[in-house]
Amino acid sequence: MNTRFSLKTLSALALAGTIGFAQAGAIDALKKFNSDADGLSGSFSQTVKNKKKTQTASGSFKIQRPGLFRWEYTTPYKQVIVGDGKTIWLYDVDLKQVTKSNQNQTIGDSPAAILSNKTALDASYSLKEDGSAGGVDYVLATPKKNNAGYKYIRIGFKGDVLNSMQLKDSFGNETAISFNNINTKPGLARSTFTFTPPKGVDVLSR
């Protein structure tokens, strides 16, 4: 398993940007937030498991609609991922490498598309209530297309606050994400979502 950040994880996190205000009757609240929300910020920790190893990481994220996001991994390695509406920039600090890719082509019908397209949630996923455990209520999002990359995304809410996500991709990798310090009115500046490659780094295009 790749021990660096993957764009699939970015897609998973970006879905979180559309669901930070769900509560009892989670599907209706999720759809309302998807329609109304214009920004989100917070911190996260994640664990990715497959048959061979378990990887943990943590960091922070900022989202501004339409189509802007910034993800920063701080442990165990430093990476910055910026979506400026046209290009996704992935900066690996340790490797001194920047990878740039077309944003629309990269996110496709993934959960990240929900961030920049308010109709993508209903267009790409089937939703159903998925029970409660430990005071957390869950919604199950199942992709309508077989080539979506994920078998399911399970979204958890504690009260009216986004609590967690559980994902399983088409390769059998399982990702668990916990969220903290969620702010649904972060008042983010447009400059938050600009990126200029630092001097001396390699810049690759996909």
PDB file of C-alpha atoms in Angstrom:
ATOM      1  CA  MET A   1       0.000   0.000   0.000  1.00  0.00           C
ATOM      2  CA  ASN A   2       1.275   3.468  -0.835  1.00  0.00           C
ATOM      3  CA  THR A   3       2.421   5.083   2.389  1.00  0.00           C
ATOM      4  CA  ARG A   4       1.980   8.590   1.004  1.00  0.00           C
ATOM      5  CA  PHE A   5      -1.212  10.571   0.625  1.00  0.00           C
ATOM      6  CA  SER A   6      -3.587   9.451  -2.125  1.00  0.00           C
ATOM      7  CA  LEU A   7      -6.195  11.420  -4.060  1.00  0.00           C
ATOM      8  CA  LYS A   8      -8.768   8.800  -3.045  1.00  0.00           C
ATOM      9  CA  THR A   9      -8.332   9.938   0.539  1.00  0.00           C
ATOM     10  CA  LEU A  10      -8.739  13.526  -0.616  1.00  0.00           C
ATOM     11  CA  SER A  11     -12.001  12.517  -2.257  1.00  0.00           C
ATOM     12  CA  ALA A  12     -13.154  10.928   0.963  1.00  0.00           C
ATOM     13  CA  LEU A  13     -12.355  13.991   3.005  1.00  0.00           C
ATOM     14  CA  ALA A  14     -13.945  16.304   0.522  1.00  0.00           C
ATOM     15  CA  LEU A  15     -17.226  14.492   0.980  1.00  0.00           C
ATOM     16  CA  ALA A  16     -16.942  15.463   4.632  1.00  0.00           C
ATOM     17  CA  GLY A  17     -17.103  19.079   3.564  1.00  0.00           C
ATOM     18  CA  THR A  18     -20.691  18.583   2.483  1.00  0.00           C
ATOM     19  CA  ILE A  19     -21.940  16.910   5.653  1.00  0.00           C
ATOM     20  CA  GLY A  20     -20.775  18.875   8.647  1.00  0.00           C
ATOM     21  CA  PHE A  21     -24.253  19.769   9.918  1.00  0.00           C
ATOM     22  CA  ALA A  22     -26.242  16.524   9.840  1.00  0.00           C
ATOM     23  CA  GLN A  23     -28.333  15.299  12.760  1.00  0.00           C
ATOM     24  CA  ALA A  24     -31.359  13.082  13.499  1.00  0.00           C
ATOM     25  CA  GLY A  25     -32.951  12.504  10.122  1.00  0.00           C
ATOM     26  CA  ALA A  26     -29.400  12.553   8.817  1.00  0.00           C
ATOM     27  CA  ILE A  27     -30.230  12.172   5.125  1.00  0.00           C
ATOM     28  CA  ASP A  28     -32.475  15.245   5.035  1.00  0.00           C
ATOM     29  CA  ALA A  29     -29.956  17.262   7.064  1.00  0.00           C
ATOM     30  CA  LEU A  30     -27.109  16.088   4.835  1.00  0.00           C
ATOM     31  CA  LYS A  31     -28.953  17.187   1.700  1.00  0.00           C
ATOM     32  CA  LYS A  32     -29.840  20.540   3.251  1.00  0.00           C
ATOM     33  CA  PHE A  33     -26.235  21.186   4.197  1.00  0.00           C
ATOM     34  CA  ASN A  34     -25.079  20.107   0.770  1.00  0.00           C
ATOM     35  CA  SER A  35     -27.396  22.749  -0.668  1.00  0.00           C
ATOM     36  CA  ASP A  36     -26.676  25.537   1.828  1.00  0.00           C
ATOM     37  CA  ALA A  37     -23.070  25.216   3.032  1.00  0.00           C
ATOM     38  CA  ASP A  38     -20.434  27.529   1.603  1.00  0.00           C
ATOM     39  CA  GLY A  39     -17.439  26.673   3.793  1.00  0.00           C
ATOM     40  CA  LEU A  40     -15.987  24.322   6.391  1.00  0.00           C
ATOM     41  CA  SER A  41     -12.803  23.880   8.385  1.00  0.00           C
ATOM     42  CA  GLY A  42     -11.525  21.473  11.016  1.00  0.00           C
ATOM     43  CA  SER A  43      -8.950  18.858  11.953  1.00  0.00           C
ATOM     44  CA  PHE A  44      -8.897  15.116  11.374  1.00  0.00           C
ATOM     45  CA  SER A  45      -7.110  11.880  12.158  1.00  0.00           C
ATOM     46  CA  GLN A  46      -7.291   8.822   9.928  1.00  0.00           C
ATOM     47  CA  THR A  47      -6.351   5.179   9.907  1.00  0.00           C
ATOM     48  CA  VAL A  48      -5.951   3.172   6.697  1.00  0.00           C
ATOM     49  CA  LYS A  49      -5.868  -0.614   6.922  1.00  0.00           C
ATOM     50  CA  ASN A  50      -5.265  -3.404   4.456  1.00  0.00           C
ATOM     51  CA  LYS A  51      -4.181  -7.011   4.875  1.00  0.00           C
ATOM     52  CA  LYS A  52      -0.508  -6.064   5.239  1.00  0.00           C
ATOM     53  CA  LYS A  53      -0.320  -2.910   7.344  1.00  0.00           C
ATOM     54  CA  THR A  54      -2.037  -0.093   9.178  1.00  0.00           C
ATOM     55  CA  GLN A  55      -1.158   3.551   8.541  1.00  0.00           C
ATOM     56  CA  THR A  56      -2.214   6.526  10.663  1.00  0.00           C
ATOM     57  CA  ALA A  57      -2.084  10.226   9.805  1.00  0.00           C
ATOM     58  CA  SER A  58      -3.552  13.537  10.955  1.00  0.00           C
ATOM     59  CA  GLY A  59      -3.907  17.127   9.839  1.00  0.00           C
ATOM     60  CA  SER A  60      -6.365  19.930   9.069  1.00  0.00           C
ATOM     61  CA  PHE A  61      -8.609  21.003   6.195  1.00  0.00           C
ATOM     62  CA  LYS A  62     -10.362  24.065   4.778  1.00  0.00           C
ATOM     63  CA  ILE A  63     -13.151  24.114   2.197  1.00  0.00           C
ATOM     64  CA  GLN A  64     -14.843  26.937   0.300  1.00  0.00           C
ATOM     65  CA  ARG A  65     -17.512  26.414  -2.311  1.00  0.00           C
ATOM     66  CA  PRO A  66     -17.523  26.330  -5.232  1.00  0.00           C
ATOM     67  CA  GLY A  67     -14.599  23.983  -5.775  1.00  0.00           C
ATOM     68  CA  LEU A  68     -11.900  25.228  -3.389  1.00  0.00           C
ATOM     69  CA  PHE A  69     -10.111  23.120  -0.761  1.00  0.00           C
ATOM     70  CA  ARG A  70      -6.865  22.912   1.173  1.00  0.00           C
ATOM     71  CA  TRP A  71      -5.727  19.770   3.048  1.00  0.00           C
ATOM     72  CA  GLU A  72      -2.618  19.704   5.213  1.00  0.00           C
ATOM     73  CA  TYR A  73      -1.172  16.481   6.587  1.00  0.00           C
ATOM     74  CA  THR A  74       1.143  17.173   9.512  1.00  0.00           C
ATOM     75  CA  THR A  75       1.933  13.659  10.803  1.00  0.00           C
ATOM     76  CA  PRO A  76       3.602  11.277  10.109  1.00  0.00           C
ATOM     77  CA  TYR A  77       4.708  13.285   7.045  1.00  0.00           C
ATOM     78  CA  LYS A  78       3.973  16.772   5.743  1.00  0.00           C
ATOM     79  CA  GLN A  79       1.884  17.195   2.609  1.00  0.00           C
ATOM     80  CA  VAL A  80      -0.224  20.056   1.311  1.00  0.00           C
ATOM     81  CA  ILE A  81      -3.054  19.481  -1.183  1.00  0.00           C
ATOM     82  CA  VAL A  82      -4.735  22.524  -2.712  1.00  0.00           C
ATOM     83  CA  GLY A  83      -7.655  22.594  -5.141  1.00  0.00           C
ATOM     84  CA  ASP A  84      -7.924  26.077  -6.671  1.00  0.00           C
ATOM     85  CA  GLY A  85     -10.939  25.333  -8.866  1.00  0.00           C
ATOM     86  CA  LYS A  86      -8.918  24.356 -11.937  1.00  0.00           C
ATOM     87  CA  THR A  87      -5.848  22.499 -10.667  1.00  0.00           C
ATOM     88  CA  ILE A  88      -5.070  20.174  -7.773  1.00  0.00           C
ATOM     89  CA  TRP A  89      -1.596  20.763  -6.343  1.00  0.00           C
ATOM     90  CA  LEU A  90      -0.081  18.006  -4.197  1.00  0.00           C
ATOM     91  CA  TYR A  91       3.104  19.125  -2.430  1.00  0.00           C
ATOM     92  CA  ASP A  92       5.150  16.446  -0.666  1.00  0.00           C
ATOM     93  CA  VAL A  93       7.471  18.389   1.621  1.00  0.00           C
ATOM     94  CA  ASP A  94       9.852  15.519   2.419  1.00  0.00           C
ATOM     95  CA  LEU A  95      10.224  14.487  -1.216  1.00  0.00           C
ATOM     96  CA  LYS A  96      10.490  18.117  -2.394  1.00  0.00           C
ATOM     97  CA  GLN A  97       8.009  17.300  -5.130  1.00  0.00           C
ATOM     98  CA  VAL A  98       4.823  18.928  -6.438  1.00  0.00           C
ATOM     99  CA  THR A  99       2.301  17.067  -8.578  1.00  0.00           C
ATOM    100  CA  LYS A 100      -0.321  19.057 -10.487  1.00  0.00           C
ATOM    101  CA  SER A 101      -3.422  17.634 -12.149  1.00  0.00           C
ATOM    102  CA  ASN A 102      -6.649  18.853 -13.697  1.00  0.00           C
ATOM    103  CA  GLN A 103      -9.200  19.200 -10.909  1.00  0.00           C
ATOM    104  CA  ASN A 104     -12.281  18.121 -12.863  1.00  0.00           C
ATOM    105  CA  GLN A 105     -10.542  15.074 -14.302  1.00  0.00           C
ATOM    106  CA  THR A 106      -9.018  14.097 -10.962  1.00  0.00           C
ATOM    107  CA  ILE A 107     -12.147  14.209  -8.833  1.00  0.00           C
ATOM    108  CA  GLY A 108     -14.547  12.958 -11.542  1.00  0.00           C
ATOM    109  CA  ASP A 109     -17.621  11.435  -9.883  1.00  0.00           C
ATOM    110  CA  SER A 110     -15.753  10.882  -6.608  1.00  0.00           C
ATOM    111  CA  PRO A 111     -16.982  12.305  -3.300  1.00  0.00           C
ATOM    112  CA  ALA A 112     -14.771  15.333  -3.974  1.00  0.00           C
ATOM    113  CA  ALA A 113     -17.125  16.278  -6.802  1.00  0.00           C
ATOM    114  CA  ILE A 114     -19.872  16.796  -4.232  1.00  0.00           C
ATOM    115  CA  LEU A 115     -17.854  19.699  -2.856  1.00  0.00           C
ATOM    116  CA  SER A 116     -17.874  21.661  -6.091  1.00  0.00           C
ATOM    117  CA  ASN A 117     -21.195  20.517  -7.565  1.00  0.00           C
ATOM    118  CA  LYS A 118     -24.331  20.697  -5.436  1.00  0.00           C
ATOM    119  CA  THR A 119     -26.154  18.164  -7.603  1.00  0.00           C
ATOM    120  CA  ALA A 120     -23.391  15.522  -7.393  1.00  0.00           C
ATOM    121  CA  LEU A 121     -24.644  13.976  -4.163  1.00  0.00           C
ATOM    122  CA  ASP A 122     -27.949  12.792  -5.627  1.00  0.00           C
ATOM    123  CA  ALA A 123     -26.369  12.177  -9.022  1.00  0.00           C
ATOM    124  CA  SER A 124     -23.561   9.896  -7.819  1.00  0.00           C
ATOM    125  CA  TYR A 125     -24.731   8.240  -4.563  1.00  0.00           C
ATOM    126  CA  SER A 126     -27.639   6.307  -3.116  1.00  0.00           C
ATOM    127  CA  LEU A 127     -28.212   7.227   0.539  1.00  0.00           C
ATOM    128  CA  LYS A 128     -29.885   5.395   3.404  1.00  0.00           C
ATOM    129  CA  GLU A 129     -30.004   5.614   7.185  1.00  0.00           C
ATOM    130  CA  ASP A 130     -27.562   3.083   8.637  1.00  0.00           C
ATOM    131  CA  GLY A 131     -28.340   2.827  12.344  1.00  0.00           C
ATOM    132  CA  SER A 132     -26.702   4.206  15.478  1.00  0.00           C
ATOM    133  CA  ALA A 133     -23.894   3.124  17.809  1.00  0.00           C
ATOM    134  CA  GLY A 134     -22.290   4.846  20.787  1.00  0.00           C
ATOM    135  CA  GLY A 135     -24.402   7.952  20.320  1.00  0.00           C
ATOM    136  CA  VAL A 136     -23.355   8.297  16.672  1.00  0.00           C
ATOM    137  CA  ASP A 137     -25.961   8.185  13.869  1.00  0.00           C
ATOM    138  CA  TYR A 138     -24.877   6.882  10.477  1.00  0.00           C
ATOM    139  CA  VAL A 139     -25.752   7.400   6.828  1.00  0.00           C
ATOM    140  CA  LEU A 140     -24.565   4.950   4.203  1.00  0.00           C
ATOM    141  CA  ALA A 141     -23.596   6.417   0.808  1.00  0.00           C
ATOM    142  CA  THR A 142     -23.303   3.843  -1.968  1.00  0.00           C
ATOM    143  CA  PRO A 143     -21.986   4.904  -5.397  1.00  0.00           C
ATOM    144  CA  LYS A 144     -24.363   4.400  -8.285  1.00  0.00           C
ATOM    145  CA  LYS A 145     -21.526   3.585 -10.699  1.00  0.00           C
ATOM    146  CA  ASN A 146     -19.410   0.435 -10.424  1.00  0.00           C
ATOM    147  CA  ASN A 147     -16.229   2.341 -11.295  1.00  0.00           C
ATOM    148  CA  ALA A 148     -16.534   4.940  -8.518  1.00  0.00           C
ATOM    149  CA  GLY A 149     -13.546   3.532  -6.597  1.00  0.00           C
ATOM    150  CA  TYR A 150     -15.452   3.037  -3.330  1.00  0.00           C
ATOM    151  CA  LYS A 151     -17.724   0.195  -2.281  1.00  0.00           C
ATOM    152  CA  TYR A 152     -19.314   2.413   0.371  1.00  0.00           C
ATOM    153  CA  ILE A 153     -18.847   5.513   2.503  1.00  0.00           C
ATOM    154  CA  ARG A 154     -20.379   5.427   6.003  1.00  0.00           C
ATOM    155  CA  ILE A 155     -20.840   8.839   7.600  1.00  0.00           C
ATOM    156  CA  GLY A 156     -21.316   9.337  11.349  1.00  0.00           C
ATOM    157  CA  PHE A 157     -22.848  12.279  13.233  1.00  0.00           C
ATOM    158  CA  LYS A 158     -22.973  12.931  16.976  1.00  0.00           C
ATOM    159  CA  GLY A 159     -25.857  15.283  17.557  1.00  0.00           C
ATOM    160  CA  ASP A 160     -25.560  17.925  14.858  1.00  0.00           C
ATOM    161  CA  VAL A 161     -21.777  17.597  14.465  1.00  0.00           C
ATOM    162  CA  LEU A 162     -19.834  15.533  11.944  1.00  0.00           C
ATOM    163  CA  ASN A 163     -18.064  12.808  13.920  1.00  0.00           C
ATOM    164  CA  SER A 164     -16.527  10.202  11.625  1.00  0.00           C
ATOM    165  CA  MET A 165     -16.371   8.420   8.295  1.00  0.00           C
ATOM    166  CA  GLN A 166     -15.708   4.819   7.382  1.00  0.00           C
ATOM    167  CA  LEU A 167     -14.778   3.860   3.832  1.00  0.00           C
ATOM    168  CA  LYS A 168     -13.939   0.757   1.872  1.00  0.00           C
ATOM    169  CA  ASP A 169     -12.399   1.089  -1.576  1.00  0.00           C
ATOM    170  CA  SER A 170     -12.417  -1.301  -4.514  1.00  0.00           C
ATOM    171  CA  PHE A 171      -9.019  -2.723  -3.451  1.00  0.00           C
ATOM    172  CA  GLY A 172     -10.272  -3.715   0.003  1.00  0.00           C
ATOM    173  CA  ASN A 173      -8.516  -0.896   1.884  1.00  0.00           C
ATOM    174  CA  GLU A 174     -10.517   0.371   4.862  1.00  0.00           C
ATOM    175  CA  THR A 175     -10.218   3.977   6.011  1.00  0.00           C
ATOM    176  CA  ALA A 176     -11.552   5.382   9.285  1.00  0.00           C
ATOM    177  CA  ILE A 177     -11.576   9.177   9.750  1.00  0.00           C
ATOM    178  CA  SER A 178     -12.388  11.085  12.954  1.00  0.00           C
ATOM    179  CA  PHE A 179     -13.163  14.810  12.838  1.00  0.00           C
ATOM    180  CA  ASN A 180     -12.650  17.540  15.436  1.00  0.00           C
ATOM    181  CA  ASN A 181     -13.007  21.319  15.772  1.00  0.00           C
ATOM    182  CA  ILE A 182     -15.564  21.545  12.970  1.00  0.00           C
ATOM    183  CA  ASN A 183     -16.408  25.128  11.959  1.00  0.00           C
ATOM    184  CA  THR A 184     -19.219  25.583   9.427  1.00  0.00           C
ATOM    185  CA  LYS A 185     -18.655  29.348   9.091  1.00  0.00           C
ATOM    186  CA  PRO A 186     -14.883  29.711   8.819  1.00  0.00           C
ATOM    187  CA  GLY A 187     -14.864  32.935   6.753  1.00  0.00           C
ATOM    188  CA  LEU A 188     -11.983  31.813   4.544  1.00  0.00           C
ATOM    189  CA  ALA A 189     -10.101  34.171   2.243  1.00  0.00           C
ATOM    190  CA  ARG A 190      -9.746  33.324  -1.457  1.00  0.00           C
ATOM    191  CA  SER A 191      -5.950  33.441  -1.051  1.00  0.00           C
ATOM    192  CA  THR A 192      -6.163  30.363   1.209  1.00  0.00           C
ATOM    193  CA  PHE A 193      -6.675  28.277  -1.915  1.00  0.00           C
ATOM    194  CA  THR A 194      -3.826  29.541  -4.084  1.00  0.00           C
ATOM    195  CA  PHE A 195      -0.574  27.625  -4.414  1.00  0.00           C
ATOM    196  CA  THR A 196       2.821  28.521  -5.834  1.00  0.00           C
ATOM    197  CA  PRO A 197       5.423  25.726  -5.984  1.00  0.00           C
ATOM    198  CA  PRO A 198       8.396  26.523  -3.717  1.00  0.00           C
ATOM    199  CA  LYS A 199      11.742  27.157  -5.355  1.00  0.00           C
ATOM    200  CA  GLY A 200      13.897  24.090  -5.842  1.00  0.00           C
ATOM    201  CA  VAL A 201      11.142  21.465  -5.961  1.00  0.00           C
ATOM    202  CA  ASP A 202      10.321  19.153  -8.871  1.00  0.00           C
ATOM    203  CA  VAL A 203       6.962  19.862 -10.521  1.00  0.00           C
ATOM    204  CA  LEU A 204       5.253  16.936 -12.265  1.00  0.00           C
ATOM    205  CA  SER A 205       2.041  16.986 -14.309  1.00  0.00           C
ATOM    206  CA  ARG A 206      -0.545  14.226 -14.527  1.00  0.00           C
TER     207      ARG A 206
END
